[in-house]
mmCIF file of C-alpha atoms in Angstrom:
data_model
loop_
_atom_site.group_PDB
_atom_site.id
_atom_site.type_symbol
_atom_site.label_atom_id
_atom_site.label_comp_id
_atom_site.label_asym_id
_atom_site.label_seq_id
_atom_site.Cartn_x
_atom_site.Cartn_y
_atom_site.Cartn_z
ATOM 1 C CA UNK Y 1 105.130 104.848 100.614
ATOM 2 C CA UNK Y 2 106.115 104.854 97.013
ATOM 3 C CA UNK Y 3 107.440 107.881 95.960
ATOM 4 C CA UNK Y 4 106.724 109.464 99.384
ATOM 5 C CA UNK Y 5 109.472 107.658 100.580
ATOM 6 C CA UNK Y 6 112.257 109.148 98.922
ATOM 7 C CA UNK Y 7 111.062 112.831 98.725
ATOM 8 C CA UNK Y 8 110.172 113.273 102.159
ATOM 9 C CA UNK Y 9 113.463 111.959 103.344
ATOM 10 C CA UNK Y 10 115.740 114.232 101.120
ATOM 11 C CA UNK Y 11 113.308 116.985 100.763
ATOM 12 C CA UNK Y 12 112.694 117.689 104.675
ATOM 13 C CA UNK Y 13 116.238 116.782 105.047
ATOM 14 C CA UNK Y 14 117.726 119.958 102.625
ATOM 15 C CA UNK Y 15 119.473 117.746 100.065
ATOM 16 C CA UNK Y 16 116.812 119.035 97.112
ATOM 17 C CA UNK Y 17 114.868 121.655 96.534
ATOM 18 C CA UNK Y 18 111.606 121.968 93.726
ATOM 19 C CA UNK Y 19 110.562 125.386 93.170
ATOM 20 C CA UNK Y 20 108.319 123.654 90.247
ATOM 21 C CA UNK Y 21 106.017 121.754 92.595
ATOM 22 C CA UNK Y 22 104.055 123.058 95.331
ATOM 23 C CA UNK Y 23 103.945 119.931 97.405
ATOM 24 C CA UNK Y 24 107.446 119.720 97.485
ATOM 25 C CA UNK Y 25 108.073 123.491 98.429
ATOM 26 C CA UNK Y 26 105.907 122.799 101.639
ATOM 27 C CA UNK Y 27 108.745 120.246 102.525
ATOM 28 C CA UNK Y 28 111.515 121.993 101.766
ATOM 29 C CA UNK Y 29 110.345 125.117 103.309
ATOM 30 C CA UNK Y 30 108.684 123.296 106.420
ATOM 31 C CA UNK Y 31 105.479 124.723 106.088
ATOM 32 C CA UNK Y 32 103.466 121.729 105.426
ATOM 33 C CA UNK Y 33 99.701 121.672 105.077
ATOM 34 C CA UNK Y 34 97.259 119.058 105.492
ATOM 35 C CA UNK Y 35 96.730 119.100 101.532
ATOM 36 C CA UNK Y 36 99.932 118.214 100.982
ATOM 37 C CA UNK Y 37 99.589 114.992 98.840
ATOM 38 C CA UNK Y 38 102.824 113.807 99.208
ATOM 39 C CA UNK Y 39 102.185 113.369 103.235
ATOM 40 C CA UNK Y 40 99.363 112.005 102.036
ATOM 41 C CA UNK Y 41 100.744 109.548 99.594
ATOM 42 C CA UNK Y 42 103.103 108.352 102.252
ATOM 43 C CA UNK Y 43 100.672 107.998 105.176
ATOM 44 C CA UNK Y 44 98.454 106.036 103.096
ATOM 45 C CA UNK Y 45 101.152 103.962 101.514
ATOM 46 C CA UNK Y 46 102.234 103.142 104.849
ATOM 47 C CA UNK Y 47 99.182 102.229 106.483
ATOM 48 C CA UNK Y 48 98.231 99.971 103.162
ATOM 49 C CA UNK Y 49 101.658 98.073 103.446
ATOM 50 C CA UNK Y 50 100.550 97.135 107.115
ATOM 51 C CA UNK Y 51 96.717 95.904 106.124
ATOM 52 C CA UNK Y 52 98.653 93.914 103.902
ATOM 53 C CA UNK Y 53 100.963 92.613 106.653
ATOM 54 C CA UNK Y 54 98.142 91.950 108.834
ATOM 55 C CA UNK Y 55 96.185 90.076 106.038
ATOM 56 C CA UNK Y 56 98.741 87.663 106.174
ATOM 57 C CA UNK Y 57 99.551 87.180 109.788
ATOM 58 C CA UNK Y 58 96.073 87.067 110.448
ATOM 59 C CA UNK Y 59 95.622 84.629 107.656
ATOM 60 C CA UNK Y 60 98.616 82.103 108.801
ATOM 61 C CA UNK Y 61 97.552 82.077 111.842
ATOM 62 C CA UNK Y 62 93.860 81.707 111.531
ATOM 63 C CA UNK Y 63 93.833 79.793 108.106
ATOM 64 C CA UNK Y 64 96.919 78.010 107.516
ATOM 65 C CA UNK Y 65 96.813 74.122 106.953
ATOM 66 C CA UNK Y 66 97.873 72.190 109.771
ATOM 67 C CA UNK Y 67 100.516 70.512 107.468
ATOM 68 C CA UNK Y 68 102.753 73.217 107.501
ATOM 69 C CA UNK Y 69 105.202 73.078 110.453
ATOM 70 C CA UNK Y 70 105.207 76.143 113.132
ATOM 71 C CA UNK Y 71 108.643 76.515 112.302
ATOM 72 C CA UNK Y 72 107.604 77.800 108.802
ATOM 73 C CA UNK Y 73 104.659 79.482 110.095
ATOM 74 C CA UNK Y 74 106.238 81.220 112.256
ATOM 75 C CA UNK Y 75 109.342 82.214 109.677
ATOM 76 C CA UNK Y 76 106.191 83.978 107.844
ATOM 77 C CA UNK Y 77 104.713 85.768 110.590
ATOM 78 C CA UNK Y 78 107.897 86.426 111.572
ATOM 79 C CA UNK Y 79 108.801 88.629 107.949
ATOM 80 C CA UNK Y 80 105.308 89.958 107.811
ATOM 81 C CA UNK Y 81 105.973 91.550 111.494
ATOM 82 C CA UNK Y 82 109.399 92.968 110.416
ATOM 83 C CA UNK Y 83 107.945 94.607 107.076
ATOM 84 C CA UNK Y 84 105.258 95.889 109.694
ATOM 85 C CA UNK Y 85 107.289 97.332 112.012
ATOM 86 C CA UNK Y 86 109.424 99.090 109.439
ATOM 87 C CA UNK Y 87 106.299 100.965 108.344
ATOM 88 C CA UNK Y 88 105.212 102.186 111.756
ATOM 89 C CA UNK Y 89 108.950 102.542 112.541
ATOM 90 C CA UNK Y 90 108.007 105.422 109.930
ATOM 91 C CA UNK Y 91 105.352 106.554 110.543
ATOM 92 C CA UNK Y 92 106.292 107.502 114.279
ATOM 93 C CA UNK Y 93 109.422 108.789 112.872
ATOM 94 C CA UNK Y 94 107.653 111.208 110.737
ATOM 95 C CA UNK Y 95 103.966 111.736 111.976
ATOM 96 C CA UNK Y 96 104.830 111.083 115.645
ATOM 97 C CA UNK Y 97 101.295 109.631 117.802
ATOM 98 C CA UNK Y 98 99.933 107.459 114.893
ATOM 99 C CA UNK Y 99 96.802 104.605 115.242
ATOM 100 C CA UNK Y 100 98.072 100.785 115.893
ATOM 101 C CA UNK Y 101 96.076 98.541 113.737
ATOM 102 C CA UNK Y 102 96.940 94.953 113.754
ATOM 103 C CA UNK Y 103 93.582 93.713 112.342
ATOM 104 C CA UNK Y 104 91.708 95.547 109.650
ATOM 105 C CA UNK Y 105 88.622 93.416 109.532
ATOM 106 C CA UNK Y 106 87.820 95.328 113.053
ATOM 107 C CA UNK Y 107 87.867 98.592 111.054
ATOM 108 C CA UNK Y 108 84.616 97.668 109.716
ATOM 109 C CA UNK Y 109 82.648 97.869 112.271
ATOM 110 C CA UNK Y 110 84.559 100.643 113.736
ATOM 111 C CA UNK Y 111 86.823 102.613 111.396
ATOM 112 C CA UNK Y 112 87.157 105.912 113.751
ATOM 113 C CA UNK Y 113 90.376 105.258 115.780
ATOM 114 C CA UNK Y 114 92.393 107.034 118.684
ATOM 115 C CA UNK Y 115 96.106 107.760 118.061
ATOM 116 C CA UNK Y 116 98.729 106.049 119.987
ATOM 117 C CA UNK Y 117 101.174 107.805 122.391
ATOM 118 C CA UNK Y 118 104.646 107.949 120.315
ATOM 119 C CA UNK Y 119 106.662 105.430 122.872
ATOM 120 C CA UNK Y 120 103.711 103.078 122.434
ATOM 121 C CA UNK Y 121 104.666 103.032 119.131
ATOM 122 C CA UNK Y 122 107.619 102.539 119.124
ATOM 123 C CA UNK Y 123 106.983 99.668 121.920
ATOM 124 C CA UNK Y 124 104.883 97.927 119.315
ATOM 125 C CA UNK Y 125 107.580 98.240 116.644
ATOM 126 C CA UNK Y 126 109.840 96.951 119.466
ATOM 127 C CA UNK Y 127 107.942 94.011 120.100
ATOM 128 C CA UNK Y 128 107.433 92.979 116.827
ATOM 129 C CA UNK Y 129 111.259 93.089 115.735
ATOM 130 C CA UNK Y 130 111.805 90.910 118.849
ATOM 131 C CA UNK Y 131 109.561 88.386 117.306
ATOM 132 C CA UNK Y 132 111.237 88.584 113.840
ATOM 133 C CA UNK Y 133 114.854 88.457 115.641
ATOM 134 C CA UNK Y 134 113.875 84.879 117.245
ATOM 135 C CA UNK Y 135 111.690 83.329 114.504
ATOM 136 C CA UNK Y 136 113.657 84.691 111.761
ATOM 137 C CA UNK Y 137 116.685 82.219 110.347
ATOM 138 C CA UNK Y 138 120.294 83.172 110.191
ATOM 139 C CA UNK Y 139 120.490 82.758 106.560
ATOM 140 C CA UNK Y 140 118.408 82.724 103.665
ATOM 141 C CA UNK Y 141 118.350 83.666 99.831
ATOM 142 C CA UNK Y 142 120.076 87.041 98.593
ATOM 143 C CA UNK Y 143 117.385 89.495 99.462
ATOM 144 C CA UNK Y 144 114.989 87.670 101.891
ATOM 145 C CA UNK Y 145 115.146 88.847 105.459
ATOM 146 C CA UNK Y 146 117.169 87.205 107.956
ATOM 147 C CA UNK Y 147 117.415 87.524 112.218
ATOM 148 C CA UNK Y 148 119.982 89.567 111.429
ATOM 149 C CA UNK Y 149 117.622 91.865 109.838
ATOM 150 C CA UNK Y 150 115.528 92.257 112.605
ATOM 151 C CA UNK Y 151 118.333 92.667 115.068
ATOM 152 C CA UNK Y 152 119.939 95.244 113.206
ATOM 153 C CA UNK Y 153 117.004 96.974 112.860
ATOM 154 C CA UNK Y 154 116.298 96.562 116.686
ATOM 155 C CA UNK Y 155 119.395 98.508 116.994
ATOM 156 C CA UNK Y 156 118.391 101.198 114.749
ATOM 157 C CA UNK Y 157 115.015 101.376 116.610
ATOM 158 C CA UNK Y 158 116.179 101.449 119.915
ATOM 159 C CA UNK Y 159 119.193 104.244 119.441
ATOM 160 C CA UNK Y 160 115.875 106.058 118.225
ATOM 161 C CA UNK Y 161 113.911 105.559 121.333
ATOM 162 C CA UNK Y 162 116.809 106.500 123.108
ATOM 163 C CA UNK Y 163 116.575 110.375 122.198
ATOM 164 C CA UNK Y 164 112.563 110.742 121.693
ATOM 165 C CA UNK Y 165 111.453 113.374 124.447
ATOM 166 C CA UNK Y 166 114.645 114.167 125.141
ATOM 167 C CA UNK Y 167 116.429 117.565 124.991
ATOM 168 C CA UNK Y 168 119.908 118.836 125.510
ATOM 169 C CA UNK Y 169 121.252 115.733 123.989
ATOM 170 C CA UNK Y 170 120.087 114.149 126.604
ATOM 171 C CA UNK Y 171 119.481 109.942 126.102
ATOM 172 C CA UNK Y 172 117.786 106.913 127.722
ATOM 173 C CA UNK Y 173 120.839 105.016 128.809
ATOM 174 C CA UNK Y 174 119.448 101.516 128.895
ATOM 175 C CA UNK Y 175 118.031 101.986 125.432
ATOM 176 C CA UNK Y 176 121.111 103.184 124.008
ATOM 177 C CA UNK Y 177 122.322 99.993 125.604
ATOM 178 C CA UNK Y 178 119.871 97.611 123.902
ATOM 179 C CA UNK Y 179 121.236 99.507 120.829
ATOM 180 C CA UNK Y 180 123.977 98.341 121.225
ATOM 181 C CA UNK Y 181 123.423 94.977 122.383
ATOM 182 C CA UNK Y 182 121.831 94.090 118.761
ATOM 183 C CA UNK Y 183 124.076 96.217 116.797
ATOM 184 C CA UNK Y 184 126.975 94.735 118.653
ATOM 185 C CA UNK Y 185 125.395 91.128 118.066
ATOM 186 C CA UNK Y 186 124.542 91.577 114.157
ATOM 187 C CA UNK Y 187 128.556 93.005 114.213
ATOM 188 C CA UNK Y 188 129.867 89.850 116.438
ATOM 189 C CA UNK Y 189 128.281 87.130 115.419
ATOM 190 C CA UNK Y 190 126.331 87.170 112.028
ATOM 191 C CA UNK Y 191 129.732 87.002 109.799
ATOM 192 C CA UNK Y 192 128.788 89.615 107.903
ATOM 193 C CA UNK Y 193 130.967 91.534 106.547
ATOM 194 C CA UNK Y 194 131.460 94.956 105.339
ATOM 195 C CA UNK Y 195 131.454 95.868 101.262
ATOM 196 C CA UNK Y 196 134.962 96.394 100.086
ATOM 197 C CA UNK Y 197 134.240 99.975 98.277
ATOM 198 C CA UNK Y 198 131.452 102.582 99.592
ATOM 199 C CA UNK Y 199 131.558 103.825 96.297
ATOM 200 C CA UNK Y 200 130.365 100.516 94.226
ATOM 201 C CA UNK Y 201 128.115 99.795 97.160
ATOM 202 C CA UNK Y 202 125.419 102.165 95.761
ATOM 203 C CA UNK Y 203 125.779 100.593 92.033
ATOM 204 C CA UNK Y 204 122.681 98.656 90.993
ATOM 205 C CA UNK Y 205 124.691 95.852 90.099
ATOM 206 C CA UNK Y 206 125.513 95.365 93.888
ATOM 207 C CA UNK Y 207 122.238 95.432 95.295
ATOM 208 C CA UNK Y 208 122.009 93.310 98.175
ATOM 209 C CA UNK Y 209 125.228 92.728 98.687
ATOM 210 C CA UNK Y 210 126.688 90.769 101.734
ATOM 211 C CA UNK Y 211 126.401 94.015 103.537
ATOM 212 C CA UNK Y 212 122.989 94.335 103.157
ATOM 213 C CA UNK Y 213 120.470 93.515 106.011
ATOM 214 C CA UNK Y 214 117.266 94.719 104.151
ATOM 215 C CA UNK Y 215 116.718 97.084 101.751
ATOM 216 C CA UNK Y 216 113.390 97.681 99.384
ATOM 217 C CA UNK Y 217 113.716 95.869 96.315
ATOM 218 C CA UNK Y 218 113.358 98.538 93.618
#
C-alpha cells in the first residue's frame, strides 16, 4: 500500500493533480493502464499485508503453545483478521472482483487463481470484522485495535455494501441497517467521545486521540 495509498485516494478523487509524473496523470485523468506502477504498488502492497496476516493466523492457530489461553489467541487472530479485512476492504473498493487468499502456502502448488465476485468480497471482509468485533477487547493501549474498531469499521463496510450494484441512489435497506446497528453501537455504548477541535485533530501531536478507532501508524 505504501505510497499507493495516499495518491490513489486524492489523485482519483481530484484533490491533486501531477503533470510531472506520468503515473499520476493516468489517475488524475482516469485513463489508467495496466503499467501504471502506482496500481501496481498498491495491489501488491495490499496483497503482501494479507500473506502477512495469514502467516500469523495460520501460525497461532497451527503453532501456538498450548500455554497461551484462547482468550489471547483469539485477541491475535482476532487483529490479524481486522488488518486483513481492511486490505481487501480496499482492494474491492478500488479493483472490484479481486482473488481471496487466506493461506499462501497453497499458492505453491497452485499460484494461478480465479477472482472473486465483488459481494463475495465484501462477505469475506464482513465475516472477518464480525470475528474481530467479538474477540476483540473493549479497551486496550493508545493505538492497538479495540471491538470498537471492528464495529466501526463494520459500519463503514456495510453502508458500502449497501450501494454496490446499485443505481439511481438506490440502497440495500437491511445493509444500511446493519450500518447502522454498529455505527449506532460504537456511538452508544463504547464512551468514546468526539475530539474537541477538527482542526487540532489532524496535528501529529494528536494522533490517536480518543476519537480514533484505527488509523495507520505513520
Amino acid at each position: 500500500n505504501n505510497e499507493a495509498w495516499i495518491q490513489i485516494g486524492d489523485v482519483l478523487s481530484g484533490t491533486g493533480s501531477f503533470q510531472y509524473n506520468g503515473d499520476l496523470v493516468q489517475l488524475f485523468t482516469r485513463t489508467i493502464t495496466a503499467q501504471n506502477g502506482i496500481v501496481t504498488n498498491g495491489w501488491v502492497g495490499l496483497y503482501n499485508v494479507i500473506g502477512q496476516c495469514n502467516g500469523v493466523i495460520n501460525a497461532i492457530q497451527q503453532q501456538a503453545s498450548s500455554s497461551i489461553s484462547a482468550t489471547d489467541k483469539n485477541a491475535a487472530i482476532a487483529e490479524a483478521k481486522f488488518i486483513r479485512a481492511v486490505a481487501y476492504y480496499h482492494l474491492a473498493v478500488y479493483w472490484g472482483a479481486v482473488p481471496i487468499i487466506e493461506d499462501n502456502s497453497k499458492l505453491i502448488k497452485n499460484p494461478l487463481l480465479n477472482r472473486n465476485i465483488v459481494s463475495d468480497v465484501y462477505k469475506f471482509v464482513a465475516k472477518d470484522l464480525t470475528y474481530a468485533a467479538q474477540y476483540l477487547p473493549k479497551t486496550d493501549e493508545k493505538g492497538r485495535l479495540t471491538t470498537w474498531s471492528a464495529q466501526g469499521m463494520l459500519g463503514k463496510v456495510y453502508l458500502t455494501m449497501s450501494g454496490v450494484g446499485k443505481s439511481g441512489g438506490q440502497r440495500d435497506q437491511a445493509l444500511l441497517d446493519s450500518a447502522k446497528k454498529y455505527a449506532g453501537n460504537v456511538c452508544n455504548n463504547s464512551g468514546i467521545t468526539l475530539f474537541p477541535s477538527y482542526y487540532d485533530l489532524f496535528k501529529t501531536q494528536n494522533n490517536d486521540s480518543p476519537e480514533s478507532l484505527f488509523a495507520l501508524q505513520w
